[in-house]
Coordinates of N, CA and C in Angstrom, one line a residue:
X431 N 18.8 16.7 38.2 CA 18.0 16.1 37.2 C 18.5 16.7 35.8
X432 N 18.7 15.8 34.9 CA 19.1 16.2 33.5 C 18.0 16.9 32.8
X433 N 18.4 17.9 32.1 CA 17.5 18.7 31.3 C 17.7 18.4 29.8
X434 N 16.7 18.1 29.2 CA 16.8 17.8 27.7 C 16.7 19.2 27.0
X435 N 17.6 19.5 26.2 CA 17.5 20.8 25.5 C 16.3 20.8 24.6
X436 N 15.7 22.0 24.5 CA 14.5 22.1 23.7 C 14.9 21.8 22.2
X437 N 13.9 21.1 21.6 CA 14.1 20.8 20.2 C 14.1 22.1 19.3
X438 N 14.9 22.1 18.3 CA 14.9 23.3 17.4 C 13.5 23.4 16.8
X439 N 13.2 24.6 16.4 CA 11.9 24.8 15.8 C 11.9 24.0 14.5
X440 N 10.7 23.3 14.3 CA 10.7 22.6 13.0 C 10.6 23.5 11.8
X441 N 11.2 23.1 10.7 CA 11.1 23.9 9.5 C 9.8 23.7 8.8
X442 N 9.4 24.6 8.0 CA 8.2 24.4 7.3 C 8.4 23.7 6.0
X443 N 9.6 23.6 5.6 CA 9.9 22.9 4.3 C 10.3 21.4 4.6
X444 N 9.6 20.5 3.9 CA 9.9 19.1 4.1 C 11.0 18.7 3.2
X445 N 11.7 17.7 3.6 CA 12.7 17.1 2.7 C 12.1 15.9 2.0
X446 N 12.0 16.1 0.7 CA 11.5 14.9 -0.1 C 12.7 14.0 -0.4
X447 N 12.7 12.9 0.3 CA 13.9 12.1 0.3 C 14.0 11.4 -1.1
X448 N 12.9 11.3 -1.9 CA 13.0 10.8 -3.2 C 13.7 11.8 -4.1
X449 N 13.5 13.0 -3.9 CA 14.2 14.1 -4.7 C 15.6 14.3 -4.2
X450 N 15.9 14.2 -2.9 CA 17.2 14.4 -2.3 C 18.2 13.3 -2.7
X451 N 17.7 12.1 -2.9 CA 18.5 10.9 -3.2 C 17.9 10.2 -4.4
X452 N 18.0 10.8 -5.6 CA 17.2 10.3 -6.7 C 17.7 8.9 -7.2
X453 N 19.0 8.6 -7.0 CA 19.5 7.2 -7.4 C 18.8 6.1 -6.5
X454 N 18.6 6.4 -5.2 CA 18.0 5.5 -4.3 C 16.5 5.3 -4.7
X455 N 15.9 6.4 -5.1 CA 14.5 6.4 -5.5 C 14.3 5.6 -6.8
X456 N 15.2 5.8 -7.7 CA 15.2 5.0 -9.0 C 15.4 3.5 -8.7
X457 N 16.2 3.2 -7.7 CA 16.4 1.8 -7.4 C 15.1 1.2 -6.8
X458 N 14.5 2.0 -5.9 CA 13.2 1.5 -5.3 C 12.2 1.3 -6.4
X459 N 12.1 2.3 -7.4 CA 11.1 2.2 -8.5 C 11.5 0.9 -9.3
X460 N 12.7 0.7 -9.5 CA 13.1 -0.5 -10.3 C 12.7 -1.8 -9.6
X461 N 12.8 -1.8 -8.2 CA 12.3 -3.0 -7.4 C 10.8 -3.1 -7.6
X462 N 10.1 -2.0 -7.5 CA 8.6 -2.0 -7.7 C 8.2 -2.5 -9.1
X463 N 9.0 -2.1 -10.1 CA 8.7 -2.6 -11.4 C 8.9 -4.2 -11.5
X464 N 10.0 -4.6 -10.9 CA 10.3 -6.1 -10.9 C 9.2 -6.8 -10.1
X465 N 8.7 -6.3 -9.0 CA 7.6 -6.9 -8.2 C 6.4 -7.0 -9.1
X466 N 6.1 -5.9 -9.8 CA 4.9 -5.9 -10.7 C 5.1 -7.0 -11.8
X467 N 6.3 -7.1 -12.4 CA 6.5 -8.1 -13.4 C 6.3 -9.5 -12.8
X468 N 6.8 -9.7 -11.6 CA 6.6 -11.0 -11.0 C 5.1 -11.3 -10.8
X469 N 4.3 -10.3 -10.4 CA 2.9 -10.4 -10.2 C 2.2 -10.7 -11.6
X470 N 2.6 -10.0 -12.6 CA 2.0 -10.2 -13.9 C 2.3 -11.7 -14.4
X471 N 3.5 -12.1 -14.2 CA 3.9 -13.5 -14.6 C 3.2 -14.5 -13.8
X472 N 2.9 -14.2 -12.5 CA 2.1 -15.2 -11.6 C 0.6 -15.1 -11.9
X473 N 0.2 -14.2 -12.7 CA -1.2 -14.1 -13.0 C -2.0 -13.2 -12.0
X474 N -1.3 -12.4 -11.2 CA -2.0 -11.5 -10.3 C -2.4 -10.3 -11.1
X475 N -3.7 -10.0 -11.1 CA -4.3 -9.0 -11.9 C -3.8 -7.6 -11.4
X476 N -3.8 -6.6 -12.3 CA -3.5 -5.3 -11.9 C -4.5 -4.7 -10.9
X477 N -5.8 -5.2 -11.1 CA -6.8 -4.7 -10.1 C -6.5 -5.2 -8.7
X478 N -6.1 -6.5 -8.6 CA -5.7 -7.0 -7.2 C -4.5 -6.3 -6.7
X479 N -3.5 -6.0 -7.6 CA -2.4 -5.3 -7.2 C -2.8 -3.9 -6.5
X480 N -3.7 -3.2 -7.2 CA -4.1 -1.9 -6.7 C -4.9 -2.1 -5.4
X481 N -5.7 -3.1 -5.3 CA -6.4 -3.4 -4.1 C -5.5 -3.6 -2.9
X482 N -4.4 -4.3 -3.2 CA -3.4 -4.5 -2.1 C -2.7 -3.2 -1.8
X483 N -2.4 -2.4 -2.8 CA -1.7 -1.1 -2.6 C -2.6 -0.2 -1.7
X484 N -3.9 -0.2 -1.9 CA -4.8 0.6 -1.1 C -4.8 0.0 0.3
X485 N -5.0 -1.3 0.5 CA -5.1 -1.8 1.9 C -3.8 -1.6 2.7
X486 N -2.7 -1.7 2.0 CA -1.4 -1.5 2.7 C -1.3 0.0 3.1
X487 N -1.7 0.9 2.2 CA -1.6 2.3 2.5 C -2.6 2.7 3.6
X488 N -3.7 2.0 3.7 CA -4.7 2.3 4.8 C -4.0 1.9 6.1
X489 N -3.4 0.8 6.2 CA -2.8 0.3 7.4 C -1.7 1.3 7.8
X490 N -0.9 1.7 6.8 CA 0.3 2.6 7.1 C -0.1 4.0 7.3
X491 N -1.3 4.4 6.9 CA -1.8 5.8 7.0 C -1.1 6.7 6.1
X492 N -0.9 6.2 4.8 CA -0.2 7.1 3.8 C -1.2 7.7 2.9
X493 N -1.5 9.0 3.2 CA -2.5 9.7 2.5 C -2.2 9.9 1.0
X494 N -0.9 10.1 0.7 CA -0.5 10.3 -0.7 C -0.7 9.1 -1.5
X495 N -0.3 7.9 -0.9 CA -0.4 6.7 -1.7 C -1.9 6.2 -1.8
X496 N -2.7 6.5 -0.7 CA -4.1 6.2 -0.8 C -4.8 7.0 -1.9
X497 N -4.5 8.3 -2.0 CA -5.0 9.1 -3.0 C -4.7 8.6 -4.4
X498 N -3.4 8.2 -4.6 CA -3.0 7.7 -5.9 C -3.6 6.3 -6.2
X499 N -3.5 5.4 -5.3 CA -3.9 4.0 -5.6 C -5.4 3.8 -5.6
X500 N -6.2 4.6 -4.8 CA -7.6 4.5 -5.0 C -8.0 4.9 -6.4
X501 N -7.5 6.0 -6.9 CA -7.7 6.4 -8.3 C -7.3 5.3 -9.3
X502 N -6.1 4.7 -9.0 CA -5.6 3.7 -9.9 C -6.5 2.4 -9.9
X503 N -7.0 2.1 -8.7 CA -7.9 0.9 -8.5 C -9.2 1.1 -9.3
X504 N -9.7 2.3 -9.2 CA -11.0 2.6 -9.9 C -10.7 2.5 -11.4
X505 N -9.6 3.0 -11.9 CA -9.3 2.9 -13.3 C -9.1 1.4 -13.8
X506 N -8.7 0.6 -12.9 CA -8.5 -0.9 -13.2 C -9.8 -1.7 -13.0
X507 N -10.9 -1.0 -12.7 CA -12.2 -1.6 -12.6 C -12.7 -2.0 -11.2
X508 N -11.9 -1.5 -10.2 CA -12.4 -1.8 -8.9 C -13.6 -1.0 -8.6
X509 N -14.5 -1.5 -7.7 CA -15.8 -0.7 -7.4 C -15.6 0.1 -6.2
X510 N -16.4 1.2 -6.1 CA -16.4 2.1 -5.0 C -16.9 1.3 -3.7
X511 N -17.8 0.4 -3.9 CA -18.3 -0.4 -2.8 C -17.2 -1.2 -2.2
X512 N -16.4 -1.9 -3.0 CA -15.4 -2.8 -2.4 C -14.3 -1.9 -1.8
X513 N -14.0 -0.8 -2.4 CA -13.0 0.1 -1.8 C -13.5 0.7 -0.5
X514 N -14.8 1.0 -0.4 CA -15.4 1.5 0.8 C -15.3 0.6 2.0
X515 N -15.4 -0.7 1.7 CA -15.4 -1.7 2.8 C -14.0 -2.4 2.9
X516 N -13.1 -2.0 2.2 CA -11.8 -2.7 2.2 C -11.2 -2.9 3.5
X517 N -11.3 -1.9 4.4 CA -10.7 -2.0 5.7 C -11.3 -3.1 6.6
X518 N -12.6 -3.5 6.2 CA -13.3 -4.5 6.9 C -13.6 -5.7 6.0
X519 N -12.6 -6.0 5.1 CA -12.8 -7.1 4.1 C -13.2 -8.4 4.7
X520 N -12.7 -8.7 5.9 CA -13.0 -10.0 6.5 C -14.4 -10.1 6.9
X521 N -15.1 -9.0 7.0 CA -16.5 -9.0 7.4 C -17.5 -9.0 6.3
X522 N -17.0 -9.1 5.0 CA -17.9 -9.1 3.9 C -17.7 -10.3 3.0
X523 N -18.6 -10.5 2.1 CA -18.5 -11.6 1.1 C -18.1 -11.1 -0.3
X524 N -17.6 -9.9 -0.3 CA -17.4 -9.2 -1.6 C -16.0 -9.6 -2.2
X525 N -15.2 -10.3 -1.5 CA -13.9 -10.6 -2.1 C -13.7 -12.1 -2.3
X526 N -13.0 -12.5 -3.3 CA -12.8 -13.9 -3.7 C -11.8 -14.5 -2.7
X527 N -11.7 -15.8 -2.7 CA -10.8 -16.5 -1.8 C -9.4 -16.1 -2.1
X528 N -9.0 -16.0 -3.4 CA -7.7 -15.5 -3.7 C -7.4 -14.1 -3.2
X529 N -8.4 -13.2 -3.4 CA -8.2 -11.8 -2.9 C -8.1 -11.8 -1.4
X530 N -8.9 -12.6 -0.7 CA -8.8 -12.7 0.8 C -7.5 -13.2 1.2
X531 N -7.0 -14.2 0.5 CA -5.6 -14.8 0.9 C -4.6 -13.7 0.7
X532 N -4.6 -13.0 -0.5 CA -3.6 -11.9 -0.7 C -3.7 -10.8 0.3
X533 N -5.0 -10.4 0.7 CA -5.1 -9.4 1.7 C -4.6 -9.8 3.1
X534 N -4.9 -11.1 3.4 CA -4.4 -11.6 4.7 C -2.9 -11.6 4.7
X535 N -2.3 -12.0 3.6 CA -0.8 -12.0 3.5 C -0.3 -10.6 3.6
X536 N -0.9 -9.7 2.9 CA -0.5 -8.3 2.9 C -0.6 -7.7 4.3
X537 N -1.6 -7.9 5.0 CA -1.8 -7.4 6.3 C -0.7 -8.0 7.3
X538 N -0.4 -9.3 7.1 CA 0.5 -9.9 8.0 C 2.0 -9.4 7.7
X539 N 2.3 -9.2 6.5 CA 3.6 -8.7 6.1 C 3.7 -7.2 6.6
X540 N 2.7 -6.5 6.5 CA 2.7 -5.0 6.8 C 2.7 -4.8 8.3
X541 N 1.9 -5.6 9.1 CA 1.8 -5.3 10.5 C 2.8 -6.2 11.3
X542 N 3.3 -7.2 10.7 CA 4.2 -8.2 11.4 C 3.7 -8.6 12.8
X543 N 2.6 -9.3 12.8 CA 2.0 -9.7 14.1 C 2.9 -10.8 14.8
X544 N 2.4 -11.3 15.9 CA 3.1 -12.3 16.6 C 3.2 -13.6 15.7
X545 N 4.2 -14.5 16.1 CA 4.5 -15.6 15.3 C 3.3 -16.5 15.0
X546 N 2.4 -16.7 16.0 CA 1.3 -17.6 15.9 C 0.3 -17.0 14.8
X547 N 0.1 -15.7 14.9 CA -0.8 -15.0 13.9 C -0.2 -15.1 12.5
X548 N 1.1 -14.8 12.4 CA 1.8 -14.9 11.1 C 1.7 -16.3 10.5
X549 N 1.9 -17.3 11.3 CA 1.7 -18.7 10.8 C 0.3 -19.0 10.3
X550 N -0.7 -18.5 11.1 CA -2.1 -18.7 10.7 C -2.4 -18.0 9.4
X551 N -2.0 -16.8 9.2 CA -2.2 -16.0 8.0 C -1.4 -16.6 6.8
X552 N -0.2 -17.0 7.1 CA 0.6 -17.6 6.1 C 0.0 -18.9 5.6
X553 N -0.5 -19.7 6.5 CA -1.2 -21.0 6.1 C -2.4 -20.7 5.3
X554 N -3.2 -19.7 5.6 CA -4.4 -19.4 4.9 C -4.0 -19.0 3.5
X555 N -3.0 -18.1 3.4 CA -2.5 -17.6 2.1 C -2.0 -18.8 1.2
X556 N -1.3 -19.7 1.8 CA -0.7 -20.8 1.0 C -1.8 -21.8 0.6
X557 N -2.9 -21.8 1.2 CA -4.0 -22.7 0.8 C -4.6 -22.1 -0.5
X558 N -4.5 -20.8 -0.7 CA -5.2 -20.2 -1.9 C -4.3 -19.6 -2.9
X559 N -3.1 -19.5 -2.6 CA -2.1 -18.9 -3.6 C -1.0 -20.0 -3.9
X560 N -0.7 -20.1 -5.1 CA 0.4 -21.0 -5.4 C 1.7 -20.3 -5.1
X561 N 2.8 -21.0 -5.2 CA 4.1 -20.5 -4.8 C 4.5 -19.2 -5.6
X562 N 4.2 -19.1 -6.9 CA 4.5 -17.9 -7.6 C 3.6 -16.7 -7.2
X563 N 2.3 -17.0 -6.9 CA 1.4 -16.0 -6.5 C 1.8 -15.5 -5.1
X564 N 2.1 -16.4 -4.2 CA 2.6 -16.1 -2.8 C 3.8 -15.2 -2.9
X565 N 4.8 -15.6 -3.7 CA 6.0 -14.8 -3.8 C 5.7 -13.4 -4.3
X566 N 4.9 -13.4 -5.4 CA 4.7 -12.1 -6.1 C 3.9 -11.1 -5.1
X567 N 2.9 -11.7 -4.4 CA 2.1 -10.8 -3.5 C 3.1 -10.3 -2.4
X568 N 3.9 -11.2 -1.9 CA 4.9 -10.8 -0.9 C 5.8 -9.6 -1.3
X569 N 6.3 -9.7 -2.6 CA 7.1 -8.6 -3.1 C 6.4 -7.4 -3.3
X570 N 5.1 -7.5 -3.8 CA 4.3 -6.3 -4.0 C 4.1 -5.6 -2.7
X571 N 3.8 -6.4 -1.6 CA 3.6 -5.8 -0.3 C 4.8 -5.2 0.3
X572 N 6.0 -5.8 0.1 CA 7.2 -5.3 0.6 C 7.5 -4.0 0.0
X573 N 7.4 -3.9 -1.4 CA 7.7 -2.7 -2.1 C 6.7 -1.6 -1.7
X574 N 5.4 -1.9 -1.6 CA 4.4 -0.9 -1.3 C 4.7 -0.3 0.1
X575 N 5.1 -1.1 1.0 CA 5.4 -0.7 2.3 C 6.6 0.3 2.3
X576 N 7.6 0.0 1.4 CA 8.7 1.0 1.2 C 8.2 2.3 0.6
X577 N 7.4 2.2 -0.4 CA 6.9 3.4 -1.0 C 6.1 4.3 0.0
X578 N 5.2 3.6 0.8 CA 4.5 4.3 1.9 C 5.5 5.0 2.8
X579 N 6.5 4.4 3.2 CA 7.5 5.0 4.1 C 8.2 6.2 3.5
X580 N 8.5 6.1 2.2 CA 9.1 7.3 1.5 C 8.1 8.4 1.6
X581 N 6.9 8.2 1.2 CA 5.9 9.3 1.2 C 5.6 9.8 2.5
X582 N 5.4 9.0 3.5 CA 5.2 9.4 4.9 C 6.3 10.2 5.4
X583 N 7.6 9.7 5.2 CA 8.7 10.4 5.7 C 8.9 11.8 5.0
X584 N 8.6 11.8 3.7 CA 8.8 13.0 3.0 C 7.6 14.0 3.1
X585 N 6.5 13.5 3.7 CA 5.3 14.2 3.9 C 4.8 14.8 2.5
X586 N 4.8 13.8 1.5 CA 4.3 14.2 0.2 C 2.8 14.7 0.3
X587 N 2.6 15.9 -0.3 CA 1.2 16.4 -0.1 C 0.2 15.8 -1.0
X588 N -1.0 15.8 -0.6 CA -2.2 15.4 -1.4 C -2.8 16.7 -1.9
X589 N -2.7 16.9 -3.1 CA -3.3 18.1 -3.7 C -4.8 18.0 -4.0
X590 N -5.5 19.0 -3.7 CA -7.0 19.0 -4.0 C -7.2 18.9 -5.5
X591 N -8.1 18.0 -5.9 CA -8.3 17.9 -7.4 C -9.2 19.0 -7.8
X592 N -9.0 19.4 -9.1 CA -9.8 20.4 -9.7 C -11.3 20.0 -9.7
X593 N -12.2 20.9 -9.3 CA -13.6 20.6 -9.3 C -14.1 20.3 -10.7
X594 N -14.9 19.3 -10.8 CA -15.5 19.1 -12.1 C -16.7 20.0 -12.2
X595 N -17.3 20.1 -13.4 CA -18.4 21.1 -13.7 C -19.6 20.9 -12.7
X596 N -19.9 19.6 -12.4 CA -21.1 19.4 -11.5 C -20.9 20.0 -10.1
X597 N -19.6 19.9 -9.6 CA -19.3 20.4 -8.3 C -19.3 22.0 -8.3
X598 N -19.0 22.5 -9.5 CA -18.8 24.0 -9.6 C -20.2 24.7 -9.5
X599 N -21.2 24.0 -9.8 CA -22.6 24.6 -9.8 C -23.1 24.8 -8.5

């Protein structure tokens, strides 16, 4: 019987691939900026963009991106109620048809379900998003998935926020 050699002891220091390969990181950031430009041109609000970033990061389990994009969503006017129920958006009436279409498309691109499910979600998205919106949302999702993978692979830490005065009492 073949014996697999024991894995070496893991190191305690993570490799931040964005820092290790900065030119690749800059290229990904450039793609992200172009995706945001396309979204702006298509009339996709920054608030919806952040909502998508949060949902994608929830699916992928990226703590670093969730921490960042929940804060950004709140700054863009998103409510804590909608963020709290975002993982169950299909079960609420808190989201517009356009938001629901964008969320359905985002989930489909992120999870890559079977062809029948992809076709159904794509059809729903295309009923409520014009071609420019559909394309822009798709690019936003693709780039956010890439950013999630960079942070998950690098194990970017989520740092505890400084306590505000009310918490300090």
